[in-house]
Amino acid sequence: MRVEVLLFGPLADAAGRDSLSVNTDATQPTARDVLDALTQAQPAMRSMLTACRLAVNHAFADDATLIRAGDEVAVIGLVSGG
Amino acid sequence: MRVEVLLFGPLADAAGRDSLSVNTDATQPTARDVLDALTQAQPAMRSMLTACRLAVNHAFADDATLIRAGDEVAVIGLVSGG
Amino acid sequence: MACAVAHIMDGPLNPSVTHGHMDGGAGAVVTFLGVVRSEEHGARIDALEYTTYDPMAERILRALAADAIERFSVRSIAAEHSRGRVAVGECSFRLTIASVHRREALDAADWFIERMKRDAPIWKRPIPAPSPAVIDGAAI
Amino acid sequence: MACAVAHIMDGPLNPSVTHGHMDGGAGAVVTFLGVVRSEEHGARIDALEYTTYDPMAERILRALAADAIERFSVRSIAAEHSRGRVAVGECSFRLTIASVHRREALDAADWFIERMKRDAPIWKRPIPAPSPAVIDGAAI
């Protein structure tokens, strides 16, 4: 399945864009599958991605969370509010 | 020496007045002497006075602090600001 | 620049806290407001009446502020306490602490209030709320 | 009554802390202001530019507020965070916590900020201060 992933902050700076489209082998991928596919597709971002969590529909997702078509998926790296 | 002692809060309520005059045997009494003389003169206030400190010229005094004529002396019981 | 100020004010304090100018070094400003609660030892009250021993009360608050600045390495502390009557819901105490990071300011606030409640010659007397009988002019 | 609110606002927050009505149950109101400092990682800056992931940022802040109300038994928590440019000395974050006693409010403030810095999808980018050479239009 093809998943559009939103990027923010340092991750968006590193990628030079606000979103990336990643391809997973699974037809119904988990959050872990998406993060792994992203890491494979963007080896230069590997070290940043190890500290990342996936958010699905505005909530942090477990590794096992299933991604469905139409879900809003975002990678949340180190945040820096306050 | 005769020492005028200011009272506040519950102590003033218990004494029914804002100050008391106490007599000490010493010609130059210490803060401890004054508190002891006050306790002897006001046995009804004994339990309240055990939790009290003496302030001399607007600063807490040690037991050994000497009281001089003209000093402003106050008994500070349990406070309750905030 | 470290700065310790303390004042005893007549009546309730203004609960609006305005920070007109904040210097670029302080990243955290913690403000603590003490508000008169509607109950004191389980009984309903209308107000608290504060008595202070002046000028010792201000002197102690200022000394505590200077001490807390040293202990917690905060940049500034300003303390105000009411004298006289302060009604339920009104503000009787305000503490403002500026620091580089938040933890020092929160720790300094806790320490300052603890010490104030031990050492500052300030006393409160509850003003009881009238009983319903008194309000209505007759027992219910 | 327990109440958790959170908002992301455009630009700097108003640094005035106004408590129009304070209910008679809360004896302590702690306000924390986060102020943009003039240095970021040792370099002088003019401002911070905040990016937020909306509406997840508000949702996380609101969830943290509700969680903190439970954990620390405080009465209410209101959190606001800036989006966009906030200049040095301006306020980018405000947290207001009302509680019966001070300790819960101070502890809840510390916990909330710690969790916000871990979980809220908000990012800042420093806007460097122009170097003297740029200000003068010529190297010194």
Coordinates of C-alpha atoms in Angstrom, one line a residue:
Chain A
M1 CA 0.0 0.0 0.0
R2 CA 1.2 3.5 -0.7
V3 CA 1.1 5.8 2.3
E4 CA 1.4 9.6 2.3
V5 CA 3.4 10.6 5.5
L6 CA 3.5 14.2 6.8
L7 CA 6.8 15.6 8.0
F8 CA 7.5 18.4 10.4
G9 CA 10.4 20.4 11.9
P10 CA 13.9 19.0 11.5
L11 CA 12.6 16.0 9.6
A12 CA 10.9 18.2 7.0
D13 CA 14.1 20.3 6.8
A14 CA 16.2 17.1 6.2
A15 CA 13.8 15.8 3.6
G16 CA 13.4 19.2 2.0
R17 CA 9.7 18.7 1.9
D18 CA 6.5 18.5 4.1
S19 CA 5.5 15.0 3.1
L20 CA 6.8 11.8 1.6
S21 CA 5.0 8.9 -0.1
V22 CA 6.2 5.5 1.0
N23 CA 5.4 2.1 -0.4
T24 CA 4.9 -0.8 1.9
D25 CA 4.8 -4.5 0.8
A26 CA 1.8 -5.2 3.1
T27 CA -1.7 -4.4 1.8
Q28 CA -2.7 -3.4 5.3
P29 CA 0.6 -2.1 6.9
T30 CA 1.2 -1.4 10.5
A31 CA 2.7 1.8 11.9
R32 CA 6.0 -0.2 12.3
D33 CA 5.8 -1.3 8.6
V34 CA 5.4 2.4 7.5
L35 CA 8.3 3.6 9.7
D36 CA 10.5 0.7 8.3
A37 CA 9.6 1.5 4.7
L38 CA 10.3 5.1 5.3
T39 CA 13.8 4.3 6.8
Q40 CA 14.6 2.1 3.8
A41 CA 13.5 4.7 1.3
Q42 CA 15.4 7.5 3.1
P43 CA 18.6 6.0 4.4
A44 CA 20.0 9.6 5.0
M45 CA 17.3 10.1 7.6
R46 CA 17.9 6.8 9.4
S47 CA 19.4 8.3 12.6
M48 CA 16.6 10.9 12.9
L49 CA 13.9 8.3 12.3
T50 CA 15.1 6.0 15.2
A51 CA 13.7 8.7 17.6
C52 CA 10.4 9.0 15.7
R53 CA 6.9 7.9 16.5
L54 CA 4.1 7.6 14.0
A55 CA 0.8 9.5 14.6
V56 CA -2.3 8.2 12.9
N57 CA -5.3 10.6 12.8
H58 CA -3.7 13.0 15.3
A59 CA -2.9 10.4 18.0
F60 CA 0.4 8.5 18.6
A61 CA 0.2 5.0 17.3
D62 CA 1.6 1.7 18.6
D63 CA 3.8 -0.3 16.3
A64 CA 0.9 -2.7 15.7
T65 CA -1.6 0.0 14.7
L66 CA -3.1 -0.8 11.3
I67 CA -2.9 1.9 8.7
R68 CA -6.1 2.3 6.6
A69 CA -6.6 4.1 3.3
G70 CA -7.6 7.7 4.1
D71 CA -5.8 7.8 7.5
E72 CA -3.8 10.9 8.2
V73 CA -0.3 9.6 8.9
A74 CA 2.6 11.8 10.3
V75 CA 6.1 11.1 11.6
I76 CA 6.7 12.9 14.8
G77 CA 10.4 13.4 15.6
L78 CA 11.9 15.2 18.5
V79 CA 9.6 18.1 19.4
S80 CA 10.7 21.4 20.9
G81 CA 7.7 23.4 22.2
G82 CA 7.6 25.5 25.3
Chain B
M1 CA 14.6 45.6 83.6
R2 CA 11.0 46.3 82.5
V3 CA 10.4 45.2 78.8
E4 CA 7.4 46.2 76.8
V5 CA 6.5 43.2 74.5
L6 CA 4.3 43.5 71.4
L7 CA 1.7 40.7 70.8
F8 CA -0.1 39.7 67.6
G9 CA -2.7 37.3 66.3
P10 CA -3.8 34.5 68.6
L11 CA -1.5 35.6 71.4
A12 CA -3.0 39.1 71.4
D13 CA -6.4 37.5 71.4
A14 CA -5.5 35.3 74.4
A15 CA -4.0 38.2 76.3
G16 CA -6.8 40.6 75.3
R17 CA -4.3 43.2 74.4
D18 CA -1.6 44.2 71.9
S19 CA 1.3 44.4 74.3
L20 CA 2.4 43.4 77.8
S21 CA 5.0 44.8 80.1
V22 CA 7.2 42.2 81.7
N23 CA 9.7 42.5 84.5
T24 CA 13.0 40.6 84.3
D25 CA 15.4 40.1 87.2
A26 CA 18.4 40.8 85.0
T27 CA 19.5 44.3 84.4
Q28 CA 20.4 43.3 80.8
P29 CA 18.1 40.4 80.0
T30 CA 18.4 38.0 77.1
A31 CA 15.6 37.1 74.7
R32 CA 15.3 33.9 76.7
D33 CA 15.0 35.8 80.0
V34 CA 12.1 37.8 78.5
L35 CA 10.2 34.8 77.2
D36 CA 10.7 33.1 80.6
A37 CA 9.5 36.1 82.5
L38 CA 6.5 36.4 80.1
T39 CA 5.6 32.7 80.7
Q40 CA 5.8 33.2 84.5
A41 CA 3.7 36.3 84.4
Q42 CA 1.0 34.7 82.0
P43 CA 0.7 31.1 83.1
A44 CA -2.5 30.8 81.0
M45 CA -0.5 31.5 77.8
R46 CA 2.2 28.9 78.7
S47 CA 1.3 26.4 75.9
M48 CA 1.1 29.1 73.3
L49 CA 4.4 30.6 74.3
T50 CA 6.3 27.4 73.9
A51 CA 6.0 27.8 70.1
C52 CA 7.0 31.4 70.2
R53 CA 10.1 33.3 69.1
L54 CA 11.2 36.7 70.2
A55 CA 11.8 39.4 67.6
V56 CA 14.0 42.3 68.5
N57 CA 14.0 45.3 66.2
H58 CA 12.1 43.4 63.5
A59 CA 14.5 40.4 63.3
F60 CA 14.2 37.0 65.0
A61 CA 16.5 36.9 68.0
D62 CA 18.5 34.0 69.4
D63 CA 18.0 33.0 73.0
A64 CA 21.2 34.8 73.9
T65 CA 20.4 38.1 72.2
L66 CA 20.7 40.9 74.8
I67 CA 17.7 43.2 75.1
R68 CA 18.6 46.9 75.4
A69 CA 16.5 49.8 76.5
G70 CA 14.6 51.2 73.5
D71 CA 14.6 47.9 71.6
E72 CA 11.3 47.0 69.9
V73 CA 10.5 43.6 71.3
A74 CA 7.7 41.3 70.0
V75 CA 6.6 37.7 70.6
I76 CA 6.0 35.9 67.3
G77 CA 3.7 32.9 67.8
L78 CA 2.5 30.6 65.0
V79 CA 2.0 32.7 61.9
S80 CA -0.6 32.1 59.2
G81 CA 0.1 34.2 56.1
G82 CA -0.4 33.1 52.5
Chain C
M1 CA 20.2 41.0 37.3
A2 CA 19.0 39.4 40.6
C3 CA 16.3 41.5 42.2
A4 CA 14.3 40.8 45.3
V5 CA 11.2 43.0 46.2
A6 CA 8.5 42.5 48.8
H7 CA 5.5 44.6 49.8
I8 CA 2.6 44.5 52.2
M9 CA -0.5 46.1 50.6
D10 CA -3.8 47.2 52.1
G11 CA -6.7 45.0 51.0
P12 CA -7.0 42.5 48.2
L13 CA -4.3 42.3 45.5
N14 CA -5.0 43.0 41.9
P15 CA -5.2 39.5 40.4
S16 CA -4.0 40.8 37.0
V17 CA -0.4 40.1 36.4
T18 CA 1.2 42.2 33.7
H19 CA 4.6 41.6 32.5
G20 CA 5.3 44.7 30.5
H21 CA 8.9 44.1 29.9
M22 CA 10.5 40.7 30.2
D23 CA 14.2 40.6 29.8
G24 CA 15.6 38.2 27.2
G25 CA 17.5 36.2 29.8
A26 CA 14.5 34.8 31.8
G27 CA 12.9 31.9 29.9
A28 CA 10.4 31.1 32.7
V29 CA 8.1 33.4 34.7
V30 CA 6.1 31.6 37.5
T31 CA 3.4 33.5 39.2
F32 CA 1.7 32.1 42.3
L33 CA -1.6 33.7 43.5
G34 CA -3.0 32.8 46.9
V35 CA -6.8 33.1 46.8
V36 CA -9.0 33.2 49.9
R37 CA -11.1 30.0 50.0
S38 CA -14.7 29.8 51.0
E39 CA -14.0 27.5 53.9
E40 CA -11.6 27.7 56.8
H41 CA -11.3 24.7 59.0
G42 CA -14.6 23.4 57.6
A43 CA -16.6 26.5 58.4
R44 CA -17.9 28.8 55.6
I45 CA -16.3 32.3 55.7
D46 CA -16.9 35.6 54.0
A47 CA -13.4 36.9 54.2
L48 CA -10.0 36.7 56.0
E49 CA -8.7 39.6 58.0
Y50 CA -4.9 39.8 57.8
T51 CA -2.8 41.4 60.5
T52 CA 0.9 42.1 59.8
Y53 CA 3.7 43.1 62.1
D54 CA 5.1 46.0 60.1
P55 CA 7.8 46.6 59.0
M56 CA 9.1 43.1 60.1
A57 CA 6.8 41.3 57.7
E58 CA 8.1 43.1 54.6
R59 CA 11.7 42.7 55.9
I60 CA 11.3 38.9 56.3
L61 CA 9.6 38.6 52.9
R62 CA 12.5 40.5 51.3
A63 CA 15.1 38.5 53.1
L64 CA 13.4 35.2 51.9
A65 CA 13.3 36.5 48.4
A66 CA 17.0 37.4 48.4
D67 CA 17.8 34.0 50.0
A68 CA 15.7 32.1 47.4
I69 CA 17.5 34.0 44.6
E70 CA 20.8 32.7 45.9
R71 CA 19.6 29.1 46.7
F72 CA 17.8 28.5 43.4
S73 CA 19.8 30.8 41.1
V74 CA 16.7 32.5 39.9
R75 CA 16.8 36.0 38.4
S76 CA 14.2 37.9 40.3
I77 CA 11.5 37.4 43.0
A78 CA 8.7 39.8 43.8
A79 CA 6.3 39.1 46.7
E80 CA 3.2 40.9 47.8
H81 CA 0.9 40.1 50.7
S82 CA -2.3 41.7 51.8
R83 CA -3.0 43.5 55.1
G84 CA -6.6 43.8 56.3
R85 CA -9.8 42.3 54.8
V86 CA -9.7 40.1 51.8
A87 CA -13.0 38.5 50.6
V88 CA -13.5 34.9 49.4
G89 CA -12.2 34.6 45.8
E90 CA -9.9 37.6 46.2
C91 CA -6.2 37.4 46.1
S92 CA -4.1 37.9 49.3
F93 CA -0.7 36.8 48.1
R94 CA 1.2 37.0 44.9
L95 CA 4.7 35.7 44.2
T96 CA 6.4 36.2 40.8
I97 CA 9.6 34.5 40.0
A98 CA 11.7 34.8 36.8
S99 CA 14.4 32.3 36.0
V100 CA 16.3 30.9 33.1
H101 CA 14.7 27.5 33.3
R102 CA 11.3 26.4 34.8
R103 CA 12.5 24.0 37.5
E104 CA 14.4 26.6 39.6
A105 CA 11.4 28.9 39.5
L106 CA 8.9 26.2 40.6
D107 CA 11.3 25.0 43.3
A108 CA 11.9 28.5 44.5
A109 CA 8.2 29.2 44.7
D110 CA 7.6 26.1 46.8
W111 CA 10.5 26.9 49.2
F112 CA 9.5 30.6 49.5
I113 CA 5.9 29.9 50.4
E114 CA 6.9 27.2 52.9
R115 CA 9.3 29.6 54.6
M116 CA 6.8 32.5 54.5
K117 CA 4.2 30.3 56.3
R118 CA 6.8 29.6 59.0
D119 CA 8.5 32.9 59.4
A120 CA 6.6 35.9 58.1
P121 CA 4.7 37.7 61.0
I122 CA 1.4 37.7 59.3
W123 CA -1.8 36.4 60.9
K124 CA -5.3 35.7 59.5
R125 CA -8.6 35.8 61.3
P126 CA -11.6 34.2 59.6
I127 CA -14.7 36.4 59.1
P128 CA -17.6 33.8 59.3
A129 CA -20.3 33.8 56.7
P130 CA -23.6 34.8 58.2
S131 CA -25.8 31.8 58.9
P132 CA -29.0 31.4 56.8
A133 CA -31.0 32.5 59.8
V134 CA -29.2 35.8 59.9
I135 CA -29.5 36.3 56.2
D136 CA -33.2 35.7 56.3
G137 CA -33.8 37.5 59.6
A138 CA -35.5 34.3 60.8
A139 CA -34.5 30.7 61.4
I140 CA -35.3 28.3 58.6
Chain D
M1 CA -15.3 21.6 38.7
A2 CA -12.4 20.0 36.8
C3 CA -11.7 21.8 33.6
A4 CA -9.0 21.3 30.9
V5 CA -8.6 23.7 28.0
A6 CA -5.8 24.1 25.5
H7 CA -5.3 26.4 22.5
I8 CA -2.7 27.1 19.9
M9 CA -2.6 30.8 19.1
D10 CA -1.0 32.8 16.2
G11 CA 2.0 34.8 17.3
P12 CA 3.0 35.9 20.8
L13 CA 0.7 35.4 23.8
N14 CA -0.6 38.3 25.9
P15 CA 1.7 38.3 28.9
S16 CA -1.1 39.7 31.2
V17 CA -2.5 37.1 33.5
T18 CA -6.0 38.0 34.4
H19 CA -8.2 36.1 36.8
G20 CA -11.5 37.7 36.4
H21 CA -13.5 35.3 38.5
M22 CA -11.8 32.9 40.9
D23 CA -14.0 30.4 42.5
G24 CA -13.9 30.1 46.3
G25 CA -12.5 26.6 46.2
A26 CA -9.2 27.2 44.6
G27 CA -6.7 28.5 47.1
A28 CA -3.8 28.5 44.7
V29 CA -3.4 29.7 41.1
V30 CA -0.1 29.0 39.5
T31 CA 0.7 30.6 36.2
F32 CA 3.7 29.6 34.1
L33 CA 4.9 31.8 31.3
G34 CA 7.5 30.6 28.8
V35 CA 9.4 33.6 27.4
V36 CA 11.7 33.5 24.3
R37 CA 15.3 33.9 25.5
S38 CA 17.9 36.0 23.6
E39 CA 20.1 33.0 23.1
E40 CA 19.5 29.6 21.6
H41 CA 22.4 27.1 21.9
G42 CA 24.8 29.9 22.6
A43 CA 23.9 32.0 19.5
R44 CA 22.0 35.3 19.7
I45 CA 18.6 35.2 18.2
D46 CA 15.8 37.7 17.3
A47 CA 12.9 35.3 17.6
L48 CA 11.7 31.8 17.5
E49 CA 9.4 30.5 14.7
Y50 CA 7.0 27.8 16.0
T51 CA 5.5 25.2 13.8
T52 CA 2.7 23.1 15.1
Y53 CA 0.9 20.0 13.8
D54 CA -2.7 21.0 13.9
P55 CA -5.0 19.8 15.3
M56 CA -2.8 17.2 17.0
A57 CA -0.9 19.7 19.1
E58 CA -4.1 21.1 20.7
R59 CA -5.4 17.6 21.2
I60 CA -2.2 16.4 23.0
L61 CA -2.2 19.6 25.2
R62 CA -5.8 19.0 26.1
A63 CA -5.2 15.3 26.9
L64 CA -2.2 16.2 29.1
A65 CA -4.3 18.8 30.9
A66 CA -7.0 16.3 31.6
D67 CA -4.4 13.7 32.7
A68 CA -2.7 16.2 35.0
I69 CA -6.0 17.1 36.6
E70 CA -6.6 13.5 37.5
R71 CA -3.0 12.8 38.6
F72 CA -2.6 15.8 40.8
S73 CA -6.2 16.5 41.8
V74 CA -6.1 20.0 40.7
R75 CA -9.2 21.9 39.8
S76 CA -8.4 23.3 36.3
I77 CA -5.7 23.6 33.8
A78 CA -5.5 26.0 30.8
A79 CA -2.7 25.8 28.3
E80 CA -1.9 28.1 25.4
H81 CA 1.0 27.8 23.0
S82 CA 2.1 30.1 20.2
R83 CA 2.3 29.3 16.5
G84 CA 4.5 31.3 14.2
R85 CA 7.0 34.0 15.1
V86 CA 7.6 35.0 18.7
A87 CA 10.3 37.7 19.4
V88 CA 12.8 37.6 22.2
G89 CA 11.1 38.7 25.5
E90 CA 7.7 37.7 24.2
C91 CA 5.6 34.9 25.6
S92 CA 5.2 31.7 23.7
F93 CA 3.6 29.5 26.3
R94 CA 1.2 30.0 29.2
L95 CA 0.0 27.5 31.7
T96 CA -2.5 28.3 34.4
I97 CA -3.4 25.8 37.1
A98 CA -5.9 26.3 39.9
S99 CA -5.9 24.0 42.9
V100 CA -6.9 23.8 46.5
H101 CA -3.3 23.8 47.8
R102 CA -0.1 25.0 46.2
R103 CA 1.9 21.8 46.0
E104 CA -0.4 20.0 43.6
A105 CA -0.4 23.0 41.3
L106 CA 3.4 23.4 41.3
D107 CA 3.8 19.6 40.7
A108 CA 1.2 19.5 38.0
A109 CA 2.9 22.5 36.2
D110 CA 6.3 20.7 36.3
W111 CA 4.8 17.4 35.0
F112 CA 2.7 19.1 32.3
I113 CA 5.7 21.0 30.9
E114 CA 7.9 17.9 30.9
R115 CA 5.3 15.9 29.0
M116 CA 4.6 18.7 26.6
K117 CA 8.3 18.9 25.7
R118 CA 8.2 15.2 25.0
D119 CA 4.8 14.7 23.3
A120 CA 3.3 17.9 21.8
P121 CA 4.0 18.2 18.1
I122 CA 5.4 21.7 18.2
W123 CA 8.8 22.7 16.8
K124 CA 10.8 25.8 17.0
R125 CA 13.3 27.3 14.6
P126 CA 15.7 30.1 15.8
I127 CA 15.7 33.3 13.8
P128 CA 19.3 34.5 14.2
A129 CA 20.0 38.1 15.2
P130 CA 21.7 39.9 12.4
S131 CA 25.4 40.2 12.9
P132 CA 26.8 43.7 13.5
A133 CA 28.3 43.7 10.0
V134 CA 24.8 43.2 8.5
I135 CA 23.3 45.9 10.8
D136 CA 25.9 48.4 9.8
G137 CA 25.9 47.4 6.1
A138 CA 29.7 47.0 6.4
A139 CA 32.1 44.7 8.3
I140 CA 33.6 46.2 11.5

